Coordinates of C-alpha atoms in Angstrom, one line a residue:
M1 CA 113.3 68.1 -16.8
P2 CA 115.6 65.5 -19.0
A3 CA 112.9 63.0 -19.0
S4 CA 110.4 65.5 -20.4
E5 CA 112.7 66.7 -22.8
S6 CA 113.4 63.3 -24.3
V7 CA 109.7 62.6 -24.6
R8 CA 109.2 66.0 -26.4
L9 CA 111.9 65.3 -28.8
G10 CA 110.8 61.6 -29.6
R11 CA 107.4 62.9 -30.0
K12 CA 108.5 65.4 -32.6
R13 CA 110.5 62.8 -34.6
V14 CA 107.5 60.7 -35.6
L15 CA 105.6 63.8 -36.8
P16 CA 105.5 63.4 -40.6
S17 CA 106.9 66.7 -42.3
C18 CA 104.8 68.8 -44.7
P19 CA 105.6 67.9 -48.3
N20 CA 105.2 71.7 -49.2
P21 CA 107.4 73.5 -46.8
L22 CA 107.7 76.8 -48.9
F23 CA 104.1 77.3 -49.1
L24 CA 103.6 76.3 -45.3
K25 CA 106.5 79.1 -44.6
W26 CA 105.0 81.7 -46.8
L27 CA 101.4 81.2 -45.0
T28 CA 102.9 81.2 -41.7
E29 CA 104.6 84.7 -42.3
L30 CA 101.3 85.9 -43.7
R31 CA 99.5 84.7 -40.6
D32 CA 102.0 86.2 -38.3
E33 CA 102.1 89.5 -40.0
S34 CA 98.3 89.7 -39.8
K35 CA 98.1 89.0 -36.3
E36 CA 100.7 91.5 -35.3
K37 CA 98.6 94.0 -36.9
G38 CA 95.2 92.7 -35.4
H39 CA 93.7 91.6 -38.6
K40 CA 91.0 88.9 -38.6
I41 CA 92.5 87.4 -41.5
Q42 CA 94.8 85.5 -39.5
H43 CA 92.1 83.1 -38.7
V44 CA 91.8 82.4 -42.6
Y45 CA 95.6 81.8 -42.8
Q46 CA 95.5 79.5 -39.8
K47 CA 92.7 77.4 -41.3
A48 CA 94.8 77.2 -44.7
I49 CA 97.9 76.1 -42.7
S50 CA 96.1 73.5 -41.0
S51 CA 94.6 72.2 -44.3
L52 CA 98.0 72.3 -45.9
N53 CA 99.5 70.3 -42.9
K54 CA 96.9 67.5 -43.5
Y55 CA 97.6 67.2 -47.2
P56 CA 99.9 64.4 -47.9
L57 CA 101.1 65.2 -51.7
P58 CA 103.4 67.8 -53.0
L59 CA 102.0 70.7 -54.9
Q60 CA 103.5 72.0 -58.1
N61 CA 102.0 75.6 -58.1
A62 CA 99.3 77.4 -56.1
K63 CA 96.6 76.7 -58.4
E64 CA 96.8 73.0 -57.3
A65 CA 96.1 74.0 -53.7
K66 CA 92.7 75.1 -54.6
I67 CA 91.4 71.6 -53.9
L68 CA 92.3 72.0 -50.4
Q69 CA 89.8 73.4 -48.0
N70 CA 90.1 77.1 -47.2
F71 CA 92.1 78.1 -50.1
G72 CA 90.4 80.6 -52.2
D73 CA 91.5 82.7 -55.2
G74 CA 93.1 85.4 -53.0
I75 CA 95.5 83.1 -51.1
C76 CA 96.2 81.1 -54.1
K77 CA 97.0 84.3 -56.0
I78 CA 99.5 85.5 -53.2
L79 CA 101.2 82.2 -53.1
D80 CA 101.7 82.2 -57.0
E81 CA 103.2 85.9 -56.6
K82 CA 105.8 84.4 -54.0
L83 CA 106.4 81.5 -56.2
Q84 CA 107.2 83.6 -59.1
R85 CA 109.5 85.8 -57.1
Y86 CA 111.3 82.7 -55.7
Y87 CA 111.9 81.3 -59.2
R88 CA 113.2 84.7 -60.3
E89 CA 115.7 84.6 -57.3
N90 CA 116.8 81.1 -57.3
G91 CA 116.2 79.9 -60.6
P92 CA 113.5 78.4 -62.7
N93 CA 114.7 74.8 -61.6
A94 CA 115.0 75.7 -57.8
P95 CA 113.1 72.8 -55.9
I96 CA 110.0 74.1 -54.2
H97 CA 109.7 70.9 -51.8
S98 CA 112.9 71.7 -49.8
L99 CA 113.7 74.9 -48.1
P100 CA 116.8 76.8 -49.3
Q101 CA 120.1 76.3 -47.6
G102 CA 120.2 77.9 -44.2
A103 CA 116.5 78.7 -43.9
P104 CA 114.7 77.4 -40.8
P105 CA 112.4 74.4 -41.3
P106 CA 108.6 75.4 -41.1
G107 CA 107.6 72.3 -39.1
R108 CA 104.3 72.9 -37.4
P109 CA 103.1 76.6 -36.7
D110 CA 104.8 77.8 -33.5
N111 CA 103.5 81.3 -32.5
N112 CA 105.9 81.6 -29.6
N113 CA 108.2 83.3 -32.2
L114 CA 105.8 85.9 -32.8
A115 CA 106.8 88.2 -30.0
P116 CA 110.0 88.6 -27.8
R117 CA 109.9 86.5 -24.9
K118 CA 110.5 87.3 -21.3
R119 CA 112.5 85.3 -18.8
N120 CA 110.4 83.0 -16.7
A121 CA 111.0 82.3 -13.1
A122 CA 113.9 80.0 -13.8
G123 CA 115.4 82.9 -15.9
D124 CA 118.2 80.8 -17.7
K125 CA 118.2 80.5 -21.5
E126 CA 118.8 77.0 -22.7
K127 CA 121.8 76.5 -24.6
D128 CA 123.1 73.7 -26.8
K129 CA 125.1 71.3 -24.9
G130 CA 126.6 69.8 -28.3
G131 CA 128.6 73.0 -29.0
G132 CA 127.3 73.9 -32.2
G133 CA 126.5 77.4 -30.9
R134 CA 122.7 77.0 -31.8
K135 CA 120.2 77.8 -29.1
K136 CA 117.8 74.9 -28.0
K137 CA 114.0 75.7 -28.6
R138 CA 112.7 77.2 -25.3
E139 CA 110.3 74.9 -23.5
Y140 CA 106.6 76.2 -23.3
V141 CA 105.8 77.0 -19.8
P142 CA 102.5 78.8 -19.0
Q143 CA 102.4 82.1 -17.2
K144 CA 101.4 81.7 -13.5
R145 CA 97.7 82.2 -13.0
S146 CA 97.1 82.3 -16.8
G147 CA 94.6 80.0 -18.6
G148 CA 97.1 77.4 -19.7
Y149 CA 98.5 77.4 -16.1
A150 CA 95.1 76.8 -14.4
V151 CA 94.1 74.1 -17.1
L152 CA 97.3 72.0 -16.5
L153 CA 96.8 72.2 -12.6
T154 CA 93.3 71.6 -12.6
L155 CA 93.7 68.5 -14.8
Y156 CA 96.7 67.3 -12.9
R157 CA 95.0 67.5 -9.4
Q158 CA 91.6 65.7 -11.0
S159 CA 94.0 62.8 -12.1
Q160 CA 95.5 62.5 -8.6
I161 CA 92.0 61.8 -6.8
P162 CA 91.7 58.2 -6.0
G163 CA 89.2 56.7 -8.6
S164 CA 89.3 59.7 -11.0
K165 CA 87.8 59.1 -14.2
G166 CA 91.1 60.6 -15.8
F167 CA 89.4 63.3 -17.8
M168 CA 87.2 66.4 -17.5
F169 CA 84.3 67.8 -19.3
K170 CA 84.7 71.6 -20.6
M171 CA 82.1 73.1 -18.0
E172 CA 83.5 71.5 -15.0
L173 CA 87.1 72.2 -16.1
Q174 CA 86.1 75.8 -16.6
T175 CA 84.5 76.0 -13.2
E176 CA 87.3 74.5 -11.3
A177 CA 90.2 76.0 -13.2
Q178 CA 88.7 79.7 -12.6
L179 CA 90.0 79.4 -8.9
L180 CA 93.5 79.3 -10.2
C181 CA 93.2 82.0 -12.9
D182 CA 92.9 85.8 -12.8
K183 CA 91.0 86.0 -16.1
S184 CA 87.6 84.7 -16.8
F185 CA 87.2 81.7 -18.8
T186 CA 83.8 82.6 -20.3
V187 CA 83.9 86.6 -20.4
P188 CA 86.6 88.4 -22.7
D189 CA 88.5 91.6 -21.0
L190 CA 87.3 94.9 -22.1
G191 CA 88.7 95.6 -25.7
S192 CA 89.7 91.8 -26.3
K193 CA 87.7 88.8 -27.7
Y194 CA 89.7 86.1 -26.1
T195 CA 89.2 84.4 -22.7
A196 CA 91.4 82.3 -20.6
W197 CA 90.0 79.3 -22.2
S198 CA 91.5 80.3 -25.5
S199 CA 94.9 79.0 -24.3
V200 CA 93.5 75.4 -24.2
S201 CA 94.1 75.6 -28.3
T202 CA 97.9 76.1 -27.5
L203 CA 98.0 73.2 -24.8
I204 CA 96.4 71.0 -27.4
Q205 CA 98.8 72.1 -30.4
K206 CA 101.7 71.4 -27.9
S207 CA 100.5 68.0 -27.0
L208 CA 100.1 68.9 -23.5
V209 CA 96.4 68.3 -23.4
I210 CA 94.4 66.1 -25.5
K211 CA 90.8 66.5 -26.5
T212 CA 88.4 63.4 -27.5
H213 CA 84.8 62.4 -27.6
N214 CA 81.6 64.2 -28.1
P215 CA 81.0 66.0 -25.6
A216 CA 84.4 67.1 -25.6
R217 CA 86.7 65.3 -22.8
Y218 CA 90.0 66.8 -21.9
S219 CA 92.8 65.0 -20.3
L220 CA 96.6 65.2 -19.9
T221 CA 99.3 63.6 -22.1
E222 CA 102.6 62.4 -20.7
E223 CA 104.2 65.6 -21.3
G224 CA 101.3 67.7 -19.9
L225 CA 101.4 65.4 -16.9
A226 CA 105.0 65.9 -16.2
L227 CA 104.6 69.8 -16.8
A228 CA 101.9 70.1 -14.4
R229 CA 103.6 68.2 -11.9
R230 CA 106.6 70.6 -12.0
L231 CA 104.2 73.5 -11.7
E232 CA 102.5 72.0 -8.6
S233 CA 105.8 71.5 -6.9
A234 CA 107.2 75.1 -7.8
D235 CA 104.0 76.7 -6.7
P236 CA 102.6 75.0 -3.5
Q237 CA 100.8 78.2 -2.6
S238 CA 98.5 77.7 -5.5
K239 CA 96.5 75.0 -3.4
D240 CA 95.8 78.0 -1.1
Y241 CA 93.9 79.8 -3.9
A242 CA 91.9 76.7 -4.6
D243 CA 90.8 76.6 -1.0
G244 CA 89.2 80.1 -1.2
D245 CA 92.3 82.2 0.1
R246 CA 92.6 84.2 -2.7
E247 CA 91.6 87.5 -1.1
E248 CA 94.5 87.4 1.3
A249 CA 97.1 86.6 -1.1
R250 CA 96.1 89.6 -3.3
S251 CA 96.4 91.8 0.0
E252 CA 100.1 90.5 0.1
G253 CA 100.8 92.2 -3.2
E254 CA 100.9 89.0 -5.3
E255 CA 98.5 90.3 -7.8
E256 CA 100.6 93.0 -9.3
E257 CA 103.2 90.4 -10.0
E258 CA 100.7 88.4 -12.3
E259 CA 99.4 91.2 -14.6
D260 CA 98.9 90.5 -18.3
G261 CA 100.3 87.3 -19.6
D262 CA 103.6 87.1 -21.5
P263 CA 102.8 87.2 -25.0
G264 CA 105.6 85.0 -25.6
V265 CA 104.6 82.4 -23.3
V266 CA 100.7 82.1 -23.6
D267 CA 99.5 81.5 -27.2
L268 CA 95.9 83.0 -27.5
T269 CA 95.6 81.9 -31.3
A270 CA 92.1 80.7 -31.6
S271 CA 91.1 77.2 -32.6
D272 CA 88.5 76.3 -35.1
D273 CA 86.0 75.9 -32.0
D274 CA 86.8 79.2 -30.6
E275 CA 86.4 80.9 -34.0
E276 CA 83.0 79.4 -34.5
E277 CA 81.9 80.5 -31.0
E278 CA 83.0 84.1 -32.0
K279 CA 80.9 84.0 -35.0
E280 CA 78.0 82.9 -33.1
D281 CA 78.5 85.8 -30.8
D282 CA 78.9 88.3 -33.7
R283 CA 75.3 86.9 -35.1
E284 CA 73.7 87.3 -31.8
H285 CA 71.3 90.0 -31.3
P286 CA 72.6 93.2 -29.6
A287 CA 69.7 93.1 -27.1
E288 CA 70.2 89.4 -26.6
K289 CA 73.8 89.6 -26.0
L290 CA 73.5 92.5 -23.6
A291 CA 70.7 90.3 -21.6
R292 CA 73.1 87.5 -21.6
V293 CA 76.2 89.5 -20.3
S294 CA 74.2 91.2 -17.8
Q295 CA 72.7 88.0 -16.2
P296 CA 74.2 86.6 -13.3
R297 CA 76.6 83.8 -14.1
S298 CA 76.4 80.7 -12.0
E299 CA 79.7 79.1 -12.7
V300 CA 82.1 81.9 -12.9
N301 CA 83.4 84.7 -10.8
V302 CA 81.9 88.1 -11.5
T303 CA 84.3 90.1 -13.7
S304 CA 84.9 93.8 -13.0
S305 CA 85.2 96.7 -15.6
S306 CA 89.1 96.1 -15.2
G307 CA 88.7 92.6 -16.3
K308 CA 89.6 91.1 -13.0
P309 CA 87.6 88.6 -11.7
Q310 CA 86.1 89.4 -8.2
N311 CA 85.6 86.8 -5.7
S312 CA 82.1 85.8 -6.0
Q313 CA 81.6 83.9 -2.7
P314 CA 81.8 85.6 0.8
T315 CA 83.2 82.4 2.1
G316 CA 85.9 81.8 -0.5
G317 CA 86.0 80.2 -3.9
R318 CA 84.0 77.2 -3.7
K319 CA 83.5 74.5 -6.7
L320 CA 80.1 74.5 -8.3
S321 CA 80.2 70.8 -9.3
G322 CA 79.2 68.7 -6.3
V323 CA 78.2 71.9 -4.4
C324 CA 75.6 71.9 -1.7
L325 CA 73.1 74.7 -1.3
L326 CA 71.8 74.2 2.4
P327 CA 68.4 75.3 3.6
G328 CA 68.0 79.0 4.1
T329 CA 70.7 79.9 1.8
Y330 CA 68.8 80.1 -1.4
E331 CA 65.7 81.4 -2.8
I332 CA 63.3 80.1 -5.3
L333 CA 63.1 82.6 -8.5
L334 CA 61.0 82.5 -11.6
C335 CA 62.6 82.7 -14.7
V336 CA 60.9 84.4 -17.7
D337 CA 61.9 84.0 -21.2
F338 CA 62.5 87.6 -22.7
I339 CA 60.4 86.5 -25.8
E340 CA 57.5 86.3 -23.3
T341 CA 57.9 90.3 -22.4
T342 CA 58.8 91.9 -26.1
G343 CA 57.6 91.7 -29.6
G344 CA 54.2 90.5 -30.8
S345 CA 51.3 91.8 -28.7
H346 CA 53.0 94.0 -26.5
H347 CA 49.9 94.9 -24.4
R348 CA 49.1 91.3 -23.7
K349 CA 52.7 90.4 -22.8
Q350 CA 53.2 93.5 -20.5
E351 CA 49.8 92.4 -18.8
L352 CA 51.5 89.0 -17.6
V353 CA 54.6 91.0 -16.3
K354 CA 52.3 93.5 -14.3
E355 CA 50.2 90.4 -12.8
L356 CA 53.2 88.7 -11.7
Q357 CA 54.4 91.9 -10.1
R358 CA 50.8 92.5 -8.6
N359 CA 51.0 89.1 -6.9
G360 CA 54.2 89.7 -5.3
V361 CA 56.4 87.2 -7.3
S362 CA 60.0 87.5 -7.6
F363 CA 61.0 86.8 -11.2
D364 CA 64.0 87.6 -13.6
V365 CA 63.8 88.0 -17.2
R366 CA 66.3 86.2 -19.1
K367 CA 66.9 84.2 -22.4
L368 CA 65.7 80.6 -22.3
N369 CA 66.8 78.4 -25.2
V370 CA 63.8 75.9 -24.4
G371 CA 60.6 76.7 -22.5
D372 CA 59.0 80.0 -21.6
F373 CA 59.2 79.7 -17.8
L374 CA 61.3 77.9 -15.2
W375 CA 62.5 78.1 -11.7
V376 CA 66.0 78.2 -10.3
A377 CA 67.1 78.0 -6.8
R378 CA 69.7 81.0 -6.5
E379 CA 72.2 81.3 -3.8
K380 CA 71.6 84.2 -1.3
V381 CA 75.1 86.3 -1.2
A382 CA 75.7 89.4 0.8
P383 CA 77.2 92.7 -0.8
V384 CA 81.0 92.9 -0.7
P385 CA 82.3 96.2 0.9
G386 CA 83.8 98.6 -1.9
Q387 CA 81.6 96.9 -4.6
L388 CA 78.8 98.5 -6.4
R389 CA 76.7 95.4 -6.9
A390 CA 76.4 92.1 -4.9
P391 CA 78.3 89.2 -6.4
A392 CA 76.3 86.9 -8.5
G393 CA 74.9 83.7 -6.4
R394 CA 75.2 80.2 -8.0
E395 CA 71.8 78.8 -9.5
L396 CA 70.3 75.4 -9.9
V397 CA 67.6 74.8 -12.1
L398 CA 64.5 72.9 -10.5
D399 CA 62.9 70.1 -12.4
Y400 CA 59.8 72.2 -13.5
I401 CA 59.6 73.9 -16.9
V402 CA 56.6 75.6 -18.6
E403 CA 55.8 75.9 -22.4
R404 CA 53.1 78.6 -22.7
K405 CA 50.7 78.1 -25.9
R406 CA 47.8 80.2 -26.9
M407 CA 45.3 78.4 -29.2
D408 CA 46.4 80.4 -32.5
D409 CA 50.1 79.6 -31.4
L410 CA 49.3 76.0 -30.9
C411 CA 47.4 76.0 -34.6
G412 CA 50.6 77.6 -36.2
S413 CA 53.1 75.4 -34.6
I414 CA 51.2 72.2 -35.6
I415 CA 51.0 73.5 -39.1
D416 CA 54.8 74.2 -39.4
G417 CA 56.2 71.4 -37.4
R418 CA 57.3 73.4 -34.4
F419 CA 55.0 71.6 -32.1
R420 CA 56.6 68.2 -32.3
E421 CA 60.2 69.7 -32.3
Q422 CA 59.5 71.8 -29.1
K423 CA 58.0 68.6 -27.4
F424 CA 61.1 66.6 -28.4
R425 CA 63.5 69.2 -27.0
L426 CA 61.6 69.8 -23.8
K427 CA 61.9 66.0 -23.2
R428 CA 65.7 66.3 -23.8
C429 CA 66.4 69.4 -21.8
G430 CA 67.3 67.6 -18.7
L431 CA 64.2 68.6 -16.5
R432 CA 62.1 65.9 -15.4
R433 CA 58.6 67.7 -15.1
P434 CA 57.5 69.7 -18.3
V435 CA 54.2 71.4 -18.2
Y436 CA 52.4 72.7 -21.2
L437 CA 50.1 75.8 -20.2
V438 CA 47.4 76.3 -22.8
E439 CA 45.5 79.3 -22.9
E440 CA 42.0 80.2 -24.5
C441 CA 40.9 76.6 -24.5
G442 CA 37.2 77.7 -24.0
K443 CA 37.1 80.0 -26.9
A444 CA 36.0 79.1 -30.5
A445 CA 38.6 78.1 -32.8
S446 CA 36.6 78.6 -36.1
H447 CA 38.7 81.5 -37.1
L448 CA 41.9 79.3 -37.0
S449 CA 43.4 77.2 -39.7
L450 CA 42.6 74.0 -38.1
P451 CA 39.5 72.9 -36.6
E452 CA 38.9 72.9 -32.8
T453 CA 38.6 69.2 -32.7
T454 CA 42.2 68.7 -34.2
L455 CA 43.6 71.1 -31.7
Q456 CA 41.9 69.4 -28.6
Q457 CA 43.0 66.1 -29.8
A458 CA 46.8 67.6 -30.1
I459 CA 46.2 68.7 -26.5
V460 CA 45.1 65.2 -25.3
N461 CA 47.8 63.5 -27.2
T462 CA 50.4 65.9 -25.4
Q463 CA 49.2 64.7 -22.0
V464 CA 48.4 60.9 -22.8
V465 CA 50.8 60.1 -25.3
D466 CA 53.8 62.4 -24.7
G467 CA 53.5 62.3 -20.9
F468 CA 53.3 66.3 -20.2
F469 CA 51.3 67.7 -17.6
V470 CA 48.8 70.1 -19.2
K471 CA 47.1 72.9 -17.5
R472 CA 44.3 74.6 -19.2
V473 CA 43.7 78.4 -18.4
Q474 CA 41.3 80.9 -19.8
D475 CA 43.4 84.1 -20.4
V476 CA 46.8 85.9 -19.6
R477 CA 45.5 86.5 -15.9
E478 CA 44.9 82.8 -15.1
S479 CA 48.5 82.2 -16.6
A480 CA 49.9 84.4 -14.3
A481 CA 47.9 83.2 -11.2
Y482 CA 49.0 79.6 -12.1
L483 CA 52.8 80.7 -12.2
T484 CA 52.2 82.5 -8.9
V485 CA 50.7 79.5 -7.2
M486 CA 53.4 77.3 -8.5
T487 CA 56.2 79.6 -7.4
R488 CA 54.7 79.7 -3.8
Y489 CA 54.2 75.8 -3.9
L490 CA 57.9 75.2 -5.1
T491 CA 59.1 77.7 -2.5
K492 CA 57.4 75.7 0.3
L493 CA 58.3 72.2 -1.2
Y494 CA 62.1 72.9 -1.4
Q495 CA 62.5 75.2 1.8
N496 CA 63.9 72.4 3.9
R497 CA 65.9 70.7 1.4
T498 CA 69.7 70.5 0.5
L499 CA 70.2 70.9 -3.1
I500 CA 73.1 69.1 -4.8
C501 CA 74.6 70.0 -8.3
R502 CA 74.6 67.2 -10.7
S503 CA 75.8 67.2 -14.4
R504 CA 74.0 65.8 -17.2
E505 CA 77.0 64.6 -19.0
L506 CA 78.1 62.3 -16.0
E507 CA 74.9 61.3 -14.6
G508 CA 72.5 61.4 -17.3
D509 CA 68.8 62.4 -17.3
G510 CA 67.3 59.3 -15.4
A511 CA 64.9 59.5 -12.6
S512 CA 66.4 59.7 -9.0
D513 CA 65.6 57.4 -6.2
E514 CA 63.8 60.4 -4.5
E515 CA 61.4 61.0 -7.4
E516 CA 60.6 57.1 -7.4
R517 CA 59.4 57.7 -3.6
G518 CA 57.4 60.4 -4.5
R519 CA 59.7 63.2 -3.3
P520 CA 61.1 66.1 -5.4
S521 CA 64.7 65.8 -6.5
C522 CA 67.3 67.6 -4.8
S523 CA 70.0 66.8 -7.5
L524 CA 69.8 69.5 -9.8
I525 CA 71.6 71.0 -12.9
S526 CA 73.3 74.4 -13.0
F527 CA 71.4 76.9 -15.0
A528 CA 74.3 77.5 -17.2
E529 CA 74.8 74.0 -18.1
F530 CA 70.9 73.8 -18.8
N531 CA 70.8 76.6 -21.1
H532 CA 73.9 75.6 -22.9
G533 CA 72.8 72.2 -23.6
A534 CA 69.4 73.5 -24.6
V535 CA 70.7 75.4 -27.6
K536 CA 68.6 74.8 -30.6
N537 CA 71.0 75.5 -33.5
K538 CA 74.1 73.9 -31.9
C539 CA 76.2 71.4 -33.9
Q540 CA 74.3 68.2 -34.3
T541 CA 75.6 64.7 -35.1
V542 CA 74.3 62.5 -37.9
R543 CA 72.4 60.6 -35.3
E544 CA 70.4 63.7 -34.1
V545 CA 69.8 64.8 -37.9
F546 CA 68.5 61.3 -38.9
A547 CA 66.1 61.7 -35.9
R548 CA 64.8 64.9 -37.1
Q549 CA 64.3 63.5 -40.7
L550 CA 62.4 60.6 -39.4
M551 CA 60.0 62.7 -37.2
Q552 CA 59.0 64.7 -40.2
I553 CA 57.1 61.6 -41.3
S554 CA 53.5 61.6 -40.5
G555 CA 52.5 59.2 -37.8
L556 CA 56.1 58.8 -36.8
S557 CA 56.5 60.0 -33.2
G558 CA 59.7 60.5 -31.1
D559 CA 59.3 57.1 -29.4
K560 CA 59.1 55.3 -32.9
A561 CA 62.1 57.2 -34.2
A562 CA 64.2 56.3 -31.2
A563 CA 63.2 52.6 -31.6
I564 CA 64.7 52.7 -35.3
L565 CA 67.7 54.6 -33.9
E566 CA 68.5 51.9 -31.5
I567 CA 69.1 49.5 -34.3
Y568 CA 69.8 52.1 -37.5
S569 CA 71.7 54.9 -35.9
T570 CA 72.6 56.6 -39.3
P571 CA 70.8 56.7 -42.7
H572 CA 73.9 54.6 -44.1
S573 CA 73.5 51.7 -41.7
L574 CA 69.8 51.7 -42.7
L575 CA 70.4 51.8 -46.6
T576 CA 73.1 49.2 -46.2
T577 CA 70.7 47.0 -44.4
Y578 CA 68.1 47.5 -47.4
D579 CA 70.7 46.5 -49.9
Q580 CA 71.2 43.2 -48.3
C581 CA 67.5 42.5 -48.6
S582 CA 66.6 39.9 -51.3
N583 CA 63.4 41.5 -52.6
E584 CA 61.2 44.5 -52.3
A585 CA 58.8 42.8 -50.1
E586 CA 61.5 42.4 -47.7
K587 CA 62.5 45.9 -47.9
E588 CA 59.1 47.2 -47.4
K589 CA 58.9 45.0 -44.2
L590 CA 62.0 45.7 -42.8
L591 CA 61.1 47.9 -40.0
S592 CA 57.6 46.8 -39.2
S593 CA 58.5 44.2 -36.4
I594 CA 60.5 46.9 -34.5
R595 CA 58.9 47.5 -30.9
Y596 CA 58.6 51.2 -29.5
G597 CA 57.2 52.5 -26.3
K598 CA 56.2 51.2 -23.1
L599 CA 53.8 48.8 -24.6
K600 CA 56.3 47.5 -26.9
R601 CA 54.1 47.7 -30.0
N602 CA 55.3 47.0 -33.5
L603 CA 56.1 49.8 -35.7
G604 CA 53.7 48.3 -38.5
P605 CA 54.1 47.7 -42.1
A606 CA 52.6 51.0 -43.3
L607 CA 55.3 53.2 -41.5
S608 CA 57.8 50.6 -42.7
R609 CA 56.8 51.1 -46.2
T610 CA 56.8 54.8 -45.9
V611 CA 60.4 55.0 -44.5
Y612 CA 61.5 52.6 -47.4
Q613 CA 59.8 54.7 -49.9
L614 CA 61.4 57.8 -48.7
Y615 CA 64.9 56.6 -48.6
C616 CA 65.0 54.2 -51.5
T617 CA 62.5 55.6 -54.2
Q618 CA 64.5 57.3 -57.3
G619 CA 63.2 60.6 -58.4
A620 CA 60.3 62.2 -57.0
L621 CA 57.5 60.7 -54.6
T622 CA 54.1 60.4 -56.1

């Protein structure tokens, strides 16, 4: 305990103090007041506090704060009114860059003072040993089986494994920490928008957990390691929960002792990332949101209506990362994107569903972020006595995904640029066997905007140049027949195989040894990770945006764009190299010798000149 306190005090001494403590104090009070009332404006105040903490210069009045991010007219007006009241009470020459005598320093925002705190298991209040009569700030200790508690213990146990990589990704951290937490890490309780994952922002704020890289990597700091070690030694029974004995512990009455977390111990103030996720949920279509919530979740336990997670596995809580699905314990299920069954030509889309039902194919309609059809190996689970529905089985995605195109849809997607983008996203989705299912190939395309020869050439390029398997069918019935045959083929192909869950973040998307020997890959990613990684409008890096820009140029394919990105990963690096060229001819030929594709052909002078003109021409292009 003394060692961890000394580290904590040493850390706080090196933090730079805010040069505008009065503004910080008032914003903190406004945030706390709105949080107690449950107003969403608390997040606006929190963002303003973060901006103010980062600003290194003193502000003379609130109007100067408008240059800061998240400071609008409303906040500046409130701060100006408080500043005028402060001058009336303390005089016109009162200092605003230091607090009045006796006022507590604002420091960094601390939400532990928002509500009265309960005694923890130790139960003793810390007192100032120097005899000054002031109480020491109470150490943050997360409530047992809360989100912060589970995250700290999970990261600590992972760090103790020999050869550990020293960090965890978000998805694997949520999966393994779920076994130590009573609340879901992905589904909020009824009447709340917070999940157990929201407490990670508190751990980061208190320097117990550090978040780095993109995709995010989470690891323990020295303070977090010391606190997690004490939690582990104080609660050895928690290991039994991780081993799948949660039901026995609940029967002994331990669940009643771990009801809702102590509001003074667990801080659920959402970080900027959490707020962005909440905004995305608000923008989501109600039907999609209902379909998403109602779908089986492969990586979390099922949450009952009371908000308490139920044990999703009859044999105990097993981890999904590195899990094995043995032969006979899973079934092959066809997943159909809900767009294929709703909207547009309702009769045509219902005909596909009816054909699949007539052929006896087991399928599930859900939202797919890329592709129209794919297959998952879903674990078979037995119903739990006393529960209405059987628990959700874990799901691993087979390496086959189908994009369905009718000729009119193909024509429209070529015109508006979706065709190239879809192929690019299919290549990067993590599944190694993409299939293009093209309908109505035999019908005349004279009524379409593009000639039939152009459409046929696009189909051939998809197979020969892009490396997709192309299946041509005449109508919806043949599409359903192809999906039926594929379902039965994959069921037989995988019937005697043990499937292992892999992570794209850890192992990449390269071909496995089994695939090189002609066997189907048995190292598969989970459905939740696949669908999350295929989100179309997720936050993009500069490199990804640059790639999209390059691919808008006629004749510049994905392979050519990738070859350019290997040398010039951002527009800034490319423009800097252009500036270093001695003449115009050298600039136009800068990219011509870049090799791309398997044959390592040169990009050529024509495309090199086009890219140069696009990024370096002043004014409109002619």
